[in-house]
């Protein structure tokens, strides 16, 4: 990020996301949510976030591990509070935990803990997956998991 923002352009992007979110595929929802999470709250507005979280709930089972990690990481960044979505994503993540990369495990653990999700079965599954991957991790992978 260059730290440059054109409020008019950002508002137009937010309006376009809100208006067209229903046509986004799973990758589009995950990528746009992740990208909006990197913007200041005032620049992104709430309407596109609400539309994206509704869309994410409908397609949560279809996210790839990378998309799931991006969504879970993005939710606390954008201030999303949809508990139904959070619980659905936690369930999906728990069932797919062995498919995450070390970076994905770290993003999922950070995202859920930032959302106030302290599910023992979920974090036990993340911990086991991290242990299973420990023997094949390089230094960067190990840092991502931690």
Short mmCIF file of C-alpha atoms in Angstrom, two decimals:
data_model
loop_
_atom_site.label_atom_id
_atom_site.label_comp_id
_atom_site.label_asym_id
_atom_site.label_seq_id
_atom_site.Cartn_x
_atom_site.Cartn_y
_atom_site.Cartn_z
CA UNK A 1 0.00 0.00 0.00
CA UNK A 2 1.28 3.42 -0.91
CA UNK A 3 -0.84 5.15 1.71
CA UNK A 4 -2.63 7.10 -1.00
CA UNK A 5 -6.40 7.06 -1.01
CA UNK A 6 -8.95 8.65 -3.25
CA UNK A 7 -12.12 8.70 -1.16
CA UNK A 8 -14.34 9.04 -4.23
CA UNK A 9 -12.74 6.04 -5.92
CA UNK A 10 -12.94 3.96 -2.73
CA UNK A 11 -16.60 4.87 -2.25
CA UNK A 12 -17.31 3.86 -5.86
CA UNK A 13 -15.54 0.52 -5.35
CA UNK A 14 -17.51 -0.07 -2.14
CA UNK A 15 -20.78 0.69 -3.91
CA UNK A 16 -19.85 -1.63 -6.79
CA UNK A 17 -18.98 -4.43 -4.35
CA UNK A 18 -22.26 -3.96 -2.53
CA UNK A 19 -24.27 -3.90 -5.75
CA UNK A 20 -22.55 -6.85 -7.43
CA UNK A 21 -21.56 -9.09 -4.54
CA UNK A 22 -24.25 -11.65 -5.36
CA UNK A 23 -22.47 -12.40 -8.63
CA UNK A 24 -19.06 -13.03 -7.00
CA UNK A 25 -17.75 -16.56 -6.91
CA UNK A 26 -16.01 -17.96 -3.82
CA UNK A 27 -12.63 -16.62 -4.90
CA UNK A 28 -14.08 -13.18 -5.54
CA UNK A 29 -15.74 -13.03 -2.12
CA UNK A 30 -12.57 -14.14 -0.33
CA UNK A 31 -10.24 -11.88 -2.31
CA UNK A 32 -12.36 -8.74 -2.08
CA UNK A 33 -13.00 -9.26 1.65
CA UNK A 34 -9.26 -9.71 2.22
CA UNK A 35 -8.48 -6.59 0.15
CA UNK A 36 -11.07 -4.48 1.97
CA UNK A 37 -9.61 -5.61 5.30
CA UNK A 38 -6.39 -3.90 4.32
CA UNK A 39 -8.12 -0.52 3.93
CA UNK A 40 -8.89 1.92 6.73
CA UNK A 41 -12.44 1.39 8.09
CA UNK A 42 -13.60 4.83 7.00
CA UNK A 43 -12.48 4.12 3.44
CA UNK A 44 -14.38 0.84 3.00
CA UNK A 45 -17.75 1.50 4.64
CA UNK A 46 -20.03 -1.12 6.17
CA UNK A 47 -22.37 -1.96 3.25
CA UNK A 48 -19.82 -3.91 1.18
CA UNK A 49 -18.67 -5.83 4.27
CA UNK A 50 -22.23 -6.82 5.14
CA UNK A 51 -22.86 -7.97 1.57
CA UNK A 52 -19.65 -9.98 1.46
CA UNK A 53 -20.28 -11.66 4.82
CA UNK A 54 -23.78 -12.67 3.69
CA UNK A 55 -22.30 -14.12 0.51
CA UNK A 56 -19.56 -15.89 2.48
CA UNK A 57 -22.14 -17.62 4.65
CA UNK A 58 -23.82 -19.06 1.57
CA UNK A 59 -20.57 -20.44 0.11
CA UNK A 60 -18.51 -21.23 3.22
CA UNK A 61 -18.42 -24.95 2.42
CA UNK A 62 -16.92 -24.22 -1.01
CA UNK A 63 -13.92 -22.11 0.04
CA UNK A 64 -10.48 -23.55 -0.67
CA UNK A 65 -8.17 -23.64 2.38
CA UNK A 66 -6.44 -20.44 1.19
CA UNK A 67 -9.73 -18.63 0.66
CA UNK A 68 -11.00 -19.81 4.03
CA UNK A 69 -7.82 -18.58 5.74
CA UNK A 70 -8.13 -15.19 4.00
CA UNK A 71 -11.78 -14.80 5.03
CA UNK A 72 -11.16 -15.82 8.65
CA UNK A 73 -8.19 -13.44 8.87
CA UNK A 74 -10.18 -10.59 7.27
CA UNK A 75 -13.30 -10.79 9.45
CA UNK A 76 -11.85 -9.23 12.61
CA UNK A 77 -9.98 -6.67 10.51
CA UNK A 78 -13.26 -5.40 9.04
CA UNK A 79 -15.17 -5.61 12.33
CA UNK A 80 -17.54 -8.34 11.12
CA UNK A 81 -19.77 -9.63 13.91
CA UNK A 82 -21.90 -12.23 12.10
CA UNK A 83 -21.80 -15.09 14.61
CA UNK A 84 -23.59 -17.47 12.27
CA UNK A 85 -20.84 -16.96 9.69
CA UNK A 86 -18.08 -17.26 12.27
CA UNK A 87 -19.48 -20.52 13.63
CA UNK A 88 -19.92 -21.92 10.11
CA UNK A 89 -16.36 -21.02 9.17
CA UNK A 90 -15.05 -22.56 12.41
CA UNK A 91 -16.81 -25.82 11.58
CA UNK A 92 -15.49 -25.84 8.01
CA UNK A 93 -11.96 -24.98 9.17
CA UNK A 94 -11.98 -27.74 11.78
CA UNK A 95 -12.94 -30.32 9.16
CA UNK A 96 -10.30 -29.10 6.70
CA UNK A 97 -7.50 -28.23 9.09
CA UNK A 98 -5.09 -30.81 7.65
CA UNK A 99 -5.32 -29.06 4.24
CA UNK A 100 -3.96 -25.71 5.45
CA UNK A 101 -0.43 -24.55 4.80
CA UNK A 102 1.55 -23.36 7.83
CA UNK A 103 0.67 -19.78 6.87
CA UNK A 104 -3.00 -20.74 6.60
CA UNK A 105 -2.92 -22.36 10.04
CA UNK A 106 -1.45 -19.18 11.50
CA UNK A 107 -4.01 -16.96 9.77
CA UNK A 108 -6.91 -19.15 10.89
CA UNK A 109 -5.69 -19.31 14.50
CA UNK A 110 -5.15 -15.54 14.61
CA UNK A 111 -8.46 -14.77 12.91
CA UNK A 112 -10.57 -16.96 15.17
CA UNK A 113 -8.83 -15.83 18.34
CA UNK A 114 -9.29 -12.19 17.27
CA UNK A 115 -12.99 -12.94 16.74
CA UNK A 116 -13.24 -14.32 20.27
CA UNK A 117 -13.71 -17.91 19.12
CA UNK A 118 -12.15 -20.21 21.68
CA UNK A 119 -13.36 -23.60 20.52
CA UNK A 120 -11.28 -26.32 22.11
CA UNK A 121 -11.97 -28.83 19.29
CA UNK A 122 -10.97 -26.24 16.67
CA UNK A 123 -7.75 -25.15 18.37
CA UNK A 124 -6.84 -28.76 19.21
CA UNK A 125 -7.23 -29.59 15.51
CA UNK A 126 -5.09 -26.57 14.53
CA UNK A 127 -2.46 -27.59 17.07
CA UNK A 128 -2.38 -31.18 15.79
CA UNK A 129 -2.09 -30.00 12.17
CA UNK A 130 0.78 -27.68 13.17
CA UNK A 131 2.53 -30.56 14.93
CA UNK A 132 2.03 -32.80 11.90
CA UNK A 133 3.63 -30.16 9.67
CA UNK A 134 6.46 -29.27 12.06
CA UNK A 135 8.87 -31.81 10.57
CA UNK A 136 8.57 -30.35 7.09
CA UNK A 137 8.54 -26.64 8.01
CA UNK A 138 11.26 -24.21 7.09
CA UNK A 139 11.91 -21.18 9.32
CA UNK A 140 9.29 -19.03 7.58
CA UNK A 141 6.66 -21.77 7.90
CA UNK A 142 7.44 -22.16 11.60
CA UNK A 143 7.09 -18.41 12.12
CA UNK A 144 3.71 -18.40 10.35
CA UNK A 145 2.36 -21.14 12.60
CA UNK A 146 3.56 -19.37 15.74
#
